Coordinates of C-alpha atoms in Angstrom, one line a residue:
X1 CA -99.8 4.5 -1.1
X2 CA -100.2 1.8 2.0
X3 CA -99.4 2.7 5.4
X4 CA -97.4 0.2 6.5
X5 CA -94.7 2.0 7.7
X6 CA -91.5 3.0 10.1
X7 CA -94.0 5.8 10.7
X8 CA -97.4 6.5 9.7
X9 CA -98.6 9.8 10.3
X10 CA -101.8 10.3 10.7
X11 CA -104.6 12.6 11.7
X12 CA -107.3 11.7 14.1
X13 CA -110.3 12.6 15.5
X14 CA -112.1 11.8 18.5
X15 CA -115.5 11.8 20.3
X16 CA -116.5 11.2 23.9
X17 CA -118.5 8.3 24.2
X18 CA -120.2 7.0 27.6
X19 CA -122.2 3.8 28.4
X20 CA -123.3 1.8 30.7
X21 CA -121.6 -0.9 32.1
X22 CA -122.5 -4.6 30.6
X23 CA -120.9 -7.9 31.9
X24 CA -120.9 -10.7 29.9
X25 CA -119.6 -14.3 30.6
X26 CA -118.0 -14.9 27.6
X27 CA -114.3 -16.1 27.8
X28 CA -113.7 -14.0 24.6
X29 CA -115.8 -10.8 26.1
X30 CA -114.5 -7.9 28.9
X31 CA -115.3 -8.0 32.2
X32 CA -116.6 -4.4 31.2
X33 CA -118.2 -2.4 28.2
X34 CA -117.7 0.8 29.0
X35 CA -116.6 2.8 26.5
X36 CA -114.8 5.6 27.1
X37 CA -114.0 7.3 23.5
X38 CA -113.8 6.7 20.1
X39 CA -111.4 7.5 17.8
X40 CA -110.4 7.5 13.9
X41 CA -106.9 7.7 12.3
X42 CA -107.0 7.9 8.6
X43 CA -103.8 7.7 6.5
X44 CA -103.7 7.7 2.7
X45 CA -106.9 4.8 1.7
X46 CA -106.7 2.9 5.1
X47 CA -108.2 3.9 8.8
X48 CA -107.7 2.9 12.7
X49 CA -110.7 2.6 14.4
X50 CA -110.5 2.5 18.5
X51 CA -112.5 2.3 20.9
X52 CA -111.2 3.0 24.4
X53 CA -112.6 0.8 27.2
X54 CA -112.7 1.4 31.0
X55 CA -109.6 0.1 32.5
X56 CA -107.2 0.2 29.7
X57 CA -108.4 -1.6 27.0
X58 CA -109.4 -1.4 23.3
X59 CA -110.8 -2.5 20.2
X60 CA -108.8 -2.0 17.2
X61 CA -109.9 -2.3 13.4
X62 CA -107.1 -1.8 10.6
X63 CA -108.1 -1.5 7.3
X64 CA -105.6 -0.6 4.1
X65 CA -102.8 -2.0 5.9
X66 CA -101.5 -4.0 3.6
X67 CA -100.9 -6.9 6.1
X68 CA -102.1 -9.3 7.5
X69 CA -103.8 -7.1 9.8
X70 CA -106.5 -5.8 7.4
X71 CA -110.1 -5.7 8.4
X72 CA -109.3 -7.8 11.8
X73 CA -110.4 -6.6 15.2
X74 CA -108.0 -6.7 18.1
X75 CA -108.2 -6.4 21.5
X76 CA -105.7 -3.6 22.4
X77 CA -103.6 -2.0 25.3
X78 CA -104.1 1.7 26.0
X79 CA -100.6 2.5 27.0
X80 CA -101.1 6.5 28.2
X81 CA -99.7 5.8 31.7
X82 CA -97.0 7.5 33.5
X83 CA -94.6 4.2 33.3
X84 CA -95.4 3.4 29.4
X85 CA -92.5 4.0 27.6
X86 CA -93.9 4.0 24.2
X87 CA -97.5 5.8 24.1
X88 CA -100.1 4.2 22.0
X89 CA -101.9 1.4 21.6
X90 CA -100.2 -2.4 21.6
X91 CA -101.9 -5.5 20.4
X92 CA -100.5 -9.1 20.6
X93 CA -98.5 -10.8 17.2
X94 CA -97.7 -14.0 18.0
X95 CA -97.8 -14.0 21.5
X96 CA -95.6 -10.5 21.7
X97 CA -96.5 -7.0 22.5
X98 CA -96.4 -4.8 19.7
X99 CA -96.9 -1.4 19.4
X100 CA -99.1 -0.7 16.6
X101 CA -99.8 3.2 16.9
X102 CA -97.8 5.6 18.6
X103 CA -97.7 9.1 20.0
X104 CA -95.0 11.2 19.5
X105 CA -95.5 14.1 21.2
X106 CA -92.8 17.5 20.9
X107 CA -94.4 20.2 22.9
X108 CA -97.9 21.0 21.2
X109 CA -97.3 19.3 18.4
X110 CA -99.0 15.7 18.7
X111 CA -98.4 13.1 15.8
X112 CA -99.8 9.8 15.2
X113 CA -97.5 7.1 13.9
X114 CA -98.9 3.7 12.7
X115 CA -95.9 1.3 13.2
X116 CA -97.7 -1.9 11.5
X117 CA -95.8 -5.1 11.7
X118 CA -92.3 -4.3 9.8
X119 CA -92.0 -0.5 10.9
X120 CA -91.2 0.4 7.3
X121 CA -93.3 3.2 5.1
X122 CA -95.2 6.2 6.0
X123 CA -98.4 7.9 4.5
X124 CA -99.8 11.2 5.2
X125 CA -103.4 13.1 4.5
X126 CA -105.2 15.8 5.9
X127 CA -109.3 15.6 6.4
X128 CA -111.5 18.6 6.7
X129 CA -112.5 18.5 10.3
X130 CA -116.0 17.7 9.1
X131 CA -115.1 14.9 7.9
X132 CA -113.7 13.1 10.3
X133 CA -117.1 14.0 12.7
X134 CA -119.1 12.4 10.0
X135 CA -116.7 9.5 9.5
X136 CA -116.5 8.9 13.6
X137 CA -120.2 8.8 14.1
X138 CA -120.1 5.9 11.7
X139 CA -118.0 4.0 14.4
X140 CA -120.2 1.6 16.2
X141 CA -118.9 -0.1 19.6
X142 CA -121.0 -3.2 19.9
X143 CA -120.8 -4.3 16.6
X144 CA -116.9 -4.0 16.7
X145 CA -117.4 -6.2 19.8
X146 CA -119.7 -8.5 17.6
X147 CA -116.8 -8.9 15.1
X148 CA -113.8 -9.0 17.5
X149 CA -116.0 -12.0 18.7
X150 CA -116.8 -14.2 15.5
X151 CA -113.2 -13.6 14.7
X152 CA -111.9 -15.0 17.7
X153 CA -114.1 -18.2 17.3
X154 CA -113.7 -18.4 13.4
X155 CA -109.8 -19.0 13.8
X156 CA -108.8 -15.5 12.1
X157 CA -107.3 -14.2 14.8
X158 CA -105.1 -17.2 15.8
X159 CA -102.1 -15.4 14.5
X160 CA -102.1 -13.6 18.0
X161 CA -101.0 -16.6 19.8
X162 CA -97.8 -17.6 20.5
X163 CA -96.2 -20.4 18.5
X164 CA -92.5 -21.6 19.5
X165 CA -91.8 -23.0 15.9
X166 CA -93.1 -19.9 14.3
X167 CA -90.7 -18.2 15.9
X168 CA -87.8 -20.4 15.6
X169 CA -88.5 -20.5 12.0
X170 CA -88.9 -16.0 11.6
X171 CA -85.2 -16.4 13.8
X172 CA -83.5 -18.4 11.5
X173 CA -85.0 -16.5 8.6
X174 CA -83.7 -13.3 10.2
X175 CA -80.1 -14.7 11.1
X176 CA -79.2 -16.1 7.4
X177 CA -80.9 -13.3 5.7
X178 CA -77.1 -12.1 4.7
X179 CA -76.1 -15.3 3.1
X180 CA -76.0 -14.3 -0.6
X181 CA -73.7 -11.3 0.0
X182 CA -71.9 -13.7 2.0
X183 CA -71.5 -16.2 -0.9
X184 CA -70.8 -13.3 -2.9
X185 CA -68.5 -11.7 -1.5
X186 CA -66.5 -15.3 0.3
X187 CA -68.0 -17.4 -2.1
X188 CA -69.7 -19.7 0.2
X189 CA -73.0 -20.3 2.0
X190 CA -72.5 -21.3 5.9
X191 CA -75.5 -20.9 7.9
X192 CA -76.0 -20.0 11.2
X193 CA -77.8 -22.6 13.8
X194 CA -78.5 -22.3 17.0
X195 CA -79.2 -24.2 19.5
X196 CA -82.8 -23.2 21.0
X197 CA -82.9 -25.8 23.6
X198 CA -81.6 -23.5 26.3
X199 CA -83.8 -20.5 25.4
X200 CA -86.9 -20.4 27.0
X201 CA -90.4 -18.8 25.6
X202 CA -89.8 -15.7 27.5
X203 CA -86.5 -15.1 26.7
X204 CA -87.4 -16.0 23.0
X205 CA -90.1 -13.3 23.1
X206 CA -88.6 -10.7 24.5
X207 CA -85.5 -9.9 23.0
X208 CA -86.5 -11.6 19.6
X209 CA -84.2 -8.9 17.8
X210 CA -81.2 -8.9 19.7
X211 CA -81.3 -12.8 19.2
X212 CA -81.4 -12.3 15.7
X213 CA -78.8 -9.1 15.1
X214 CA -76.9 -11.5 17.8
X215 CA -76.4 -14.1 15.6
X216 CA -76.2 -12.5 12.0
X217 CA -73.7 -10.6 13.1
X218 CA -71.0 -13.5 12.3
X219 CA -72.2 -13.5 8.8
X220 CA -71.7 -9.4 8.7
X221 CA -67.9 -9.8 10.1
X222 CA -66.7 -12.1 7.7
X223 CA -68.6 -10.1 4.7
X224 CA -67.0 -7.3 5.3
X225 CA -63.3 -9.5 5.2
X226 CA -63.6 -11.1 2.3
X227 CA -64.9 -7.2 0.6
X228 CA -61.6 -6.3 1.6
X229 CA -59.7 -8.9 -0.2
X230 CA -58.6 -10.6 2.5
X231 CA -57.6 -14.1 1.0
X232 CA -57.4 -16.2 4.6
X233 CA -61.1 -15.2 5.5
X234 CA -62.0 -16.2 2.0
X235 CA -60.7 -19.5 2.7
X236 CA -61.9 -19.7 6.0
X237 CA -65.6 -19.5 4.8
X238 CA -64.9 -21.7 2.2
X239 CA -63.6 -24.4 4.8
X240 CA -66.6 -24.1 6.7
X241 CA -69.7 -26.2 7.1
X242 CA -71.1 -25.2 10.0
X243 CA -71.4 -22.0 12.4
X244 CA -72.9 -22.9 15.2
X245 CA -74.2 -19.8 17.6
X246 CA -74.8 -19.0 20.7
X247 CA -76.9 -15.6 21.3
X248 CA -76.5 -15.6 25.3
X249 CA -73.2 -16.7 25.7
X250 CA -69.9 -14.7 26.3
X251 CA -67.8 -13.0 24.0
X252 CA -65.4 -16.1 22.3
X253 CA -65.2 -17.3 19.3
X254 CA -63.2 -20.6 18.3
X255 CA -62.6 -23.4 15.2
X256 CA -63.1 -26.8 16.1
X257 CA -62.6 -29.1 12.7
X258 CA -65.0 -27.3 10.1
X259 CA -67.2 -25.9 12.8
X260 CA -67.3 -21.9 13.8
X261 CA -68.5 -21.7 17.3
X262 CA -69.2 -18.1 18.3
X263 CA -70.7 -16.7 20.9
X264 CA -72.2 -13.3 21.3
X265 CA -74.5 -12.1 24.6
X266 CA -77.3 -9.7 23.2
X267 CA -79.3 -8.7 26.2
X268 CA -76.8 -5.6 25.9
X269 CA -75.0 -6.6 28.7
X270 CA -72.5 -3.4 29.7
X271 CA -68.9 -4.2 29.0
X272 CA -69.9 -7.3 26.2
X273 CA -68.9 -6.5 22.8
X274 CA -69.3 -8.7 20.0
X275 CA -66.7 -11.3 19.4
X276 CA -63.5 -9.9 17.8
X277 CA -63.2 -12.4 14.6
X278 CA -59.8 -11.1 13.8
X279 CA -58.8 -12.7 17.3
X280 CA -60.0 -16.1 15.8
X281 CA -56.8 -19.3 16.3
X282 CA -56.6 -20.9 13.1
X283 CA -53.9 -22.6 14.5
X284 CA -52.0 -22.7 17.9
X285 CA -49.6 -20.3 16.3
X286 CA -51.6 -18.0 14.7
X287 CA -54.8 -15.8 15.0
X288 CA -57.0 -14.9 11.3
X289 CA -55.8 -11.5 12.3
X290 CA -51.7 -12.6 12.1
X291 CA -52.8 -14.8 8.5
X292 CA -54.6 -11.5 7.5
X293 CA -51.2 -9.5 8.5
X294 CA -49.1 -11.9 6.7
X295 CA -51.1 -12.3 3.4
X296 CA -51.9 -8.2 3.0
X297 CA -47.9 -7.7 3.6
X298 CA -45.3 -7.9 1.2
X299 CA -40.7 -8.4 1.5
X300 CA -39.0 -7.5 -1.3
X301 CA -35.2 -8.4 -1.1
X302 CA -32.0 -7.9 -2.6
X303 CA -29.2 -10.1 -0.8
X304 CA -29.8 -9.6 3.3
X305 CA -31.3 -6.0 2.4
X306 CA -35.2 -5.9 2.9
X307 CA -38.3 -3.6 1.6
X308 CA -40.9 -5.1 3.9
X309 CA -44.5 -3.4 3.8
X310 CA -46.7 -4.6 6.2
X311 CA -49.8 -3.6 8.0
X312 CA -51.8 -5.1 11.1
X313 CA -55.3 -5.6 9.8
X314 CA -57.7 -5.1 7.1
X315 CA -58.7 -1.7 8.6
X316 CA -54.9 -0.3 8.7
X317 CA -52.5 1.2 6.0
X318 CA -49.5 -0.2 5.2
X319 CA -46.7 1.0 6.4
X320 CA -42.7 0.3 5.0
X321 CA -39.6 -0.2 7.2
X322 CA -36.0 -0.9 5.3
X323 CA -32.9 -2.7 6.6
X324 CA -31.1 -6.2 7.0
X325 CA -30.9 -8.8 9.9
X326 CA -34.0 -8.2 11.6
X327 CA -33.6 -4.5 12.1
X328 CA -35.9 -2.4 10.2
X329 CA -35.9 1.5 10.1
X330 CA -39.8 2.5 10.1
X331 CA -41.3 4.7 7.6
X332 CA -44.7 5.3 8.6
X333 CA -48.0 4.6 6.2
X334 CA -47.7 4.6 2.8
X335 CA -49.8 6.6 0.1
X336 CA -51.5 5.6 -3.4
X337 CA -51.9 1.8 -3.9
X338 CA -50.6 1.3 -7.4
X339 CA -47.0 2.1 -6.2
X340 CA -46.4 2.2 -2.4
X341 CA -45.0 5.9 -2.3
X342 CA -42.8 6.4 0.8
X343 CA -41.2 9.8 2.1
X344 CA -37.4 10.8 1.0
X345 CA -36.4 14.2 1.0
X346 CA -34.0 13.7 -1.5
X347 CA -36.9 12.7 -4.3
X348 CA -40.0 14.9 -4.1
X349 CA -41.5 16.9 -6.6
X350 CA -43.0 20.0 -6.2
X351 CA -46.5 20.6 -8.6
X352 CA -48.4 23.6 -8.1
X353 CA -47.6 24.4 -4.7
X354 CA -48.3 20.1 -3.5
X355 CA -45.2 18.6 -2.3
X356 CA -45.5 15.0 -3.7
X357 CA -42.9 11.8 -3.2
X358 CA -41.5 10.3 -6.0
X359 CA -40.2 7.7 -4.2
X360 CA -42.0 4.5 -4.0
X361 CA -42.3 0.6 -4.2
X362 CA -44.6 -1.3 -6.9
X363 CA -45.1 -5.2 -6.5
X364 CA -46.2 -7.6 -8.9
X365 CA -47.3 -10.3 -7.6
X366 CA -47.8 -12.6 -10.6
X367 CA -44.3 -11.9 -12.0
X368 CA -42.8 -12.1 -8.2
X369 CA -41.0 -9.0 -8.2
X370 CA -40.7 -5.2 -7.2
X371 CA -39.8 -2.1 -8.7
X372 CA -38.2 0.5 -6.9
X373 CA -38.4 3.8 -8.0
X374 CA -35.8 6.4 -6.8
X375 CA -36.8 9.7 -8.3
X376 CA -35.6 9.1 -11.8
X377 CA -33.6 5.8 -11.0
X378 CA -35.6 2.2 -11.2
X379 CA -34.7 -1.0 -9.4
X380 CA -36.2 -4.5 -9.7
X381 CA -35.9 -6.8 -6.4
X382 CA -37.0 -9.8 -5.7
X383 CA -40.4 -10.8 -3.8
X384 CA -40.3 -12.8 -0.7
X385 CA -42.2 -16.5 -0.9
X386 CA -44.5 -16.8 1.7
X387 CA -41.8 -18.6 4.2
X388 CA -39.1 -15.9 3.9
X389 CA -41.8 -13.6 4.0
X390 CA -43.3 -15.2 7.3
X391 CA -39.7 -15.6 8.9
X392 CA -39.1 -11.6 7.8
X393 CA -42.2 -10.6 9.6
X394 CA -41.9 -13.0 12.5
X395 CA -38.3 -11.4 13.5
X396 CA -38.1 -7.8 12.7
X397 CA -37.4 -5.4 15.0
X398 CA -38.4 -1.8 13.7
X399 CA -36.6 1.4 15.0
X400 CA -37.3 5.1 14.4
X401 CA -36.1 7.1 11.5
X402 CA -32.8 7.5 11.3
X403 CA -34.0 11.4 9.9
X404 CA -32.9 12.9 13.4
X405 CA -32.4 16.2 12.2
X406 CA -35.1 18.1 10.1
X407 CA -34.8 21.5 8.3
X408 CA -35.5 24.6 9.9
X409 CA -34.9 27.4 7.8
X410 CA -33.2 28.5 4.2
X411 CA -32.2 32.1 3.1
X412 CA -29.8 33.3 0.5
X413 CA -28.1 36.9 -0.1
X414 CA -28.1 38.8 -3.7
X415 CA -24.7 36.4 -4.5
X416 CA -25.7 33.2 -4.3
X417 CA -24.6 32.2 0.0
X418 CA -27.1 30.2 1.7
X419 CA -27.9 30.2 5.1
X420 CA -29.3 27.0 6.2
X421 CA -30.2 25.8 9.8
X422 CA -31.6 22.7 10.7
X423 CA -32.8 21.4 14.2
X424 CA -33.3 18.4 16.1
X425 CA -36.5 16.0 15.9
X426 CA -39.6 16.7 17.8
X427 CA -39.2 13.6 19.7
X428 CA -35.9 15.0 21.1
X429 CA -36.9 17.8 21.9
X430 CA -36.3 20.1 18.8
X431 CA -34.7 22.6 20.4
X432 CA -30.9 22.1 19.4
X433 CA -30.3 24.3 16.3
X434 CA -27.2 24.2 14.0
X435 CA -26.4 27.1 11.3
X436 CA -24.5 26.1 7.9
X437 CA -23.0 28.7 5.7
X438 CA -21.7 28.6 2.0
X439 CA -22.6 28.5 -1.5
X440 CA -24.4 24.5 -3.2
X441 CA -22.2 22.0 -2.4
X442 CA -19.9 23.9 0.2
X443 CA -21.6 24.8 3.1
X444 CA -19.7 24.5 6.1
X445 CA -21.2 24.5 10.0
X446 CA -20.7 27.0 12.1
X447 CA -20.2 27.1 16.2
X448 CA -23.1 27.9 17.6
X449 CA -23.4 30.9 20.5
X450 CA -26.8 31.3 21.4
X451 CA -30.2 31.5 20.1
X452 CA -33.0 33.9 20.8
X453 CA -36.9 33.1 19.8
X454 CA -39.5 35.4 20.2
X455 CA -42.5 36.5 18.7
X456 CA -40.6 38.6 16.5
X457 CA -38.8 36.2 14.8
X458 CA -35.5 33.8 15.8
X459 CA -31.3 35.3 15.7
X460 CA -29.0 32.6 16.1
X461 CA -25.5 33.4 16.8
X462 CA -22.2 32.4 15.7
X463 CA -18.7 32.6 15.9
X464 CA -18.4 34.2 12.6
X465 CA -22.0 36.5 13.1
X466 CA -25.8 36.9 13.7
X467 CA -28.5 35.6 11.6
X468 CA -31.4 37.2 12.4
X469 CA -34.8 35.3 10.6
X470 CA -38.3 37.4 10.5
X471 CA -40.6 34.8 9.6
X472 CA -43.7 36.7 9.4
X473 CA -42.3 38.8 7.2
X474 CA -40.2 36.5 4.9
X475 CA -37.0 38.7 5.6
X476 CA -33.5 37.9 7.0
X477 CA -30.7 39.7 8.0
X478 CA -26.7 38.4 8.4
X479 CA -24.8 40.1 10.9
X480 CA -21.0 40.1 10.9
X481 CA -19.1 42.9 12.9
X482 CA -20.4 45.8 11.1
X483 CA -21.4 44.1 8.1
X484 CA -25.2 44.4 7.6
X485 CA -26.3 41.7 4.8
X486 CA -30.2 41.2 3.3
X487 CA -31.2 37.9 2.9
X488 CA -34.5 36.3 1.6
X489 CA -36.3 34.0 2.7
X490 CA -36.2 30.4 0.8
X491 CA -39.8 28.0 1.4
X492 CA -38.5 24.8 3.2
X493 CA -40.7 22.9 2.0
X494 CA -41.0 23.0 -1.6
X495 CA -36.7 23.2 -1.4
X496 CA -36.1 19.9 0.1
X497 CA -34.4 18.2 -2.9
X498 CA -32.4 21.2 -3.2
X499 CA -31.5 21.0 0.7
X500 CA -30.7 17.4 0.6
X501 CA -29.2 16.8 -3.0
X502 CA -27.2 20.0 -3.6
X503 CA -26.5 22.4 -0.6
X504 CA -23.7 19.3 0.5
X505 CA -25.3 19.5 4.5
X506 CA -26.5 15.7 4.3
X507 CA -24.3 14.3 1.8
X508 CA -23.0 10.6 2.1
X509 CA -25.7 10.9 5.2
X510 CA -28.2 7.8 5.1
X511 CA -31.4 8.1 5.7
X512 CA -32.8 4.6 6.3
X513 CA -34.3 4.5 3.3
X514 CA -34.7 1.8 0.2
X515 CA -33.1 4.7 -1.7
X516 CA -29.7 5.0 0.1
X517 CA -28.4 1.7 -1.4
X518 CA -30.7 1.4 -4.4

């Protein structure tokens, strides 16, 4: 197993080594010779051998690399200084620093991480300590220098200099590497140029990567649309031929004819994000974001009476909202995708103690029509076309629930009387209670008094008596002069059908949903 890797680690060993000083005029030579101390990493069949100078420099041979690096001699940084932020030794590659082997340091424990060129792979192996003393000794200074010098002069190590259209190529390498998903999943290639005119050598150098993750992240955004299903960013790729970027720009992106320009800062500027494609005009009236809206929403319609489910982006739920004339009551997200289930008290089901809706929407697009399903009652509507459906969208206004009251609690005595009470909605405060009284299908409200909450449990008085509700204790007791009646407790919950279908409380009441008229 090479050790080319996110992280080597490796084991080392070192031995103190002191010389004399030797100057030498040659351009390829150090001012200085002195070495300092020599030292061996050894992963899994390849070795680092260093050799510290005076005044922070090395000499670094990498064998079993499995790169490019094998058996070449580099002149290395010792980075061990206060200010280094990553300690180890660095080496040029292609005119940039890299950090070739690290430190990592967490409190005694000392590892030794050879990053390599692609910081990818690790290898491990442990040497008897005598070993690595015989292996060291083997390490010879001068004739490292000797190497390090014919290598220089040979060519071989001309990959350490900077080349501009090396590094143009490696960026545009990096930036289209996502193309094929892209074409897979958008069914188009369209690559990514830049224009590196403006960038300077420095700038090119030093933040190589966020150029590249700049850039590629256009390709990323409009992958992860068209995954989705999102038919106008399918079409949008497809209608492209060019994206043109620009990595130091703001944060904009725009359409001119069948060109993308997009433009993304990534020095990691505070407060720049990436380019919000969803934002994009495809048009002077509408954004990808508003197609995206349209084309994921649906209208069903019978006459002026509308099912509209709709949803703002790729990311959201849908959500349905009934009525007529531009006024929609809202009915919040909607659940399961092969028939849009919305919430009705009068058709739920209870199985195995899950309260689950029976009442829902399923749309066929092909056959241009929608089933609605009312507990055991079925409907078909019509589907929009896109224009009614646009117009629909474009003018509804959508209002809260018209469910303003919600149910509170349900007993019954030995005979069959219910006690029902029901209260306001949170967002009115839920503190106005009302008490019904009666047998299914004639319950009748009574004036209310007072009521009392407490730990203890809730009595809400009446004209006609007290109903006193222990909740903790699933009990209830009706009070009426000196009448003293037992009542149990009934589960809300898995009794809403009964509450709104039998009991009479809500009947002829609507509830702003597809099912009052359906």
């Amino acid at each position: 197993m090479g050790f080319v890797g996110p992280f080597s680690v490796l084991v080392f060993a070192l031995i103190a080594c002191g010389g004399a000083p030797k100057k030498t005029g040659s351009p390829t030579d150090f001012k200085t010779f002195e070495v300092l101390q020599k030292r061996l990493f050894v992963g899994s069949g390849a070795r680092v051998e260093v050799v510290e100078l005076k005044g922070g420099e090395a000499l670094m041979r990498i064998t079993g690399s499995r790169e490019m690096l094998d058996g070449k001699v580099l002149r290395a940084k010792a980075n061990f200084g206060k200010g280094s932020r990553v300690p180890g030794y660095s080496a040029l590659v292609r005119g940039r620093s890299l950090t070739l082997l690290q430190r990592v340091s967490r409190g005694d424990n000392v590892r030794w991480l050879y990053l390599g060129l692609n910081y990818r792979g690790w290898t491990h192996l442990n040497l008897a300590e005598s070993a690595v003393l015989a292996e060291i000794a083997k390490v010879d200074p001068a004739a490292l220098r000797q190497e390090y010098q014919r290598q220089h002069a040979s060519g071989a190590l001309a990959f350490q200099e900077y080349k501009r259209a090396w590094w143009l190529k490696e960026l545009d390498k990096r930036m289209n590497s996502e193309l094929p998903t892209l074409k897979r999943h958008c069914g188009a290639e369209v690559p990514v140029k830049v224009e590196w005119k403006g960038i300077d050598d420095a700038t090119l150098r030093k933040h190589f990567r966020n150029l590249s993750s700049a850039c590629r992240s256009v390709h990323s955004d409009l992958e992860r649309l068209c995954r989705f299903g999102e038919e106008p960013a399918m079409a949008l790729v497809k209608s492209l031929e060019a994206i043109q970027c620009n990595p130091l720009g703001g944060e904009s992106v725009k359409l001119e004819g069948k060109t993308l320009h997009y433009e993304h800062r990534s020095k990691g500027a505070r407060g720049v994000r990436r380019p919000d494609l969803l934002q994009l005009k495809l048009s002077p009236q509408q954004t990808l974001g508003e197609a995206i809206a349209i084309a994921a929403s649906d209208v069903c319609l019978q006459g002026e009476r509308r099912v509209v489910m709709r949803r703002k982006s790729h990311e959201d739920r849908r959500k349905l909202a009934y009525g007529k004339q531009g006024r929609f009551i809202d009915h919040g997200k909607l659940g399961t995708r092969k028939c849009w289930h919305f919430f009705d008290p009068r058709h739920v089901e209870v199985k195995n103690g899950t309260l689950l809706r029976n009442a829902c929407v399923a749309v066929d697009r092909k056959a241009k029509t929608c089933t609605l399903r009312c507990g055991a009652r079925k409907k078909t509507l019509k589907l929009a076309n896109d224009k009614t459906k646009a117009e629909t969208l474009a003018s509804a206004k959508y209002e809260l629930s018209q469910l303003t009251r919600v149910p509170h609690a349900l007993a019954r005595d030995r005979r069959g009387t219910y006690y029902y009470v029901d209260r306001s909605q949170a967002r009115s405060g839920g503190r106005d209670f009302r008490v019904y009284i009666g047998r299914r299908g004639r319950m009748r409200a009574q004036k209310m008094v007072d009521v009392v909450s407490d730990s203890e449990g809730e009595i809400f008085e009446t004209k006609r008596g007290k109903l006193r509700l222990i909740l903790r204790k699933a009990e209830g007791l009706w009070m009426a002069k000196k009448q003293r009646r037992k009542l149990l407790l009934v589960p809300v919950k898995k009794n809403l059908p009964l509450i709104y279908r039998e009991l009479g409380v809500y009947w002829g009441k609507r509830l702003g949903t597809p099912c009052d008229d359906f």
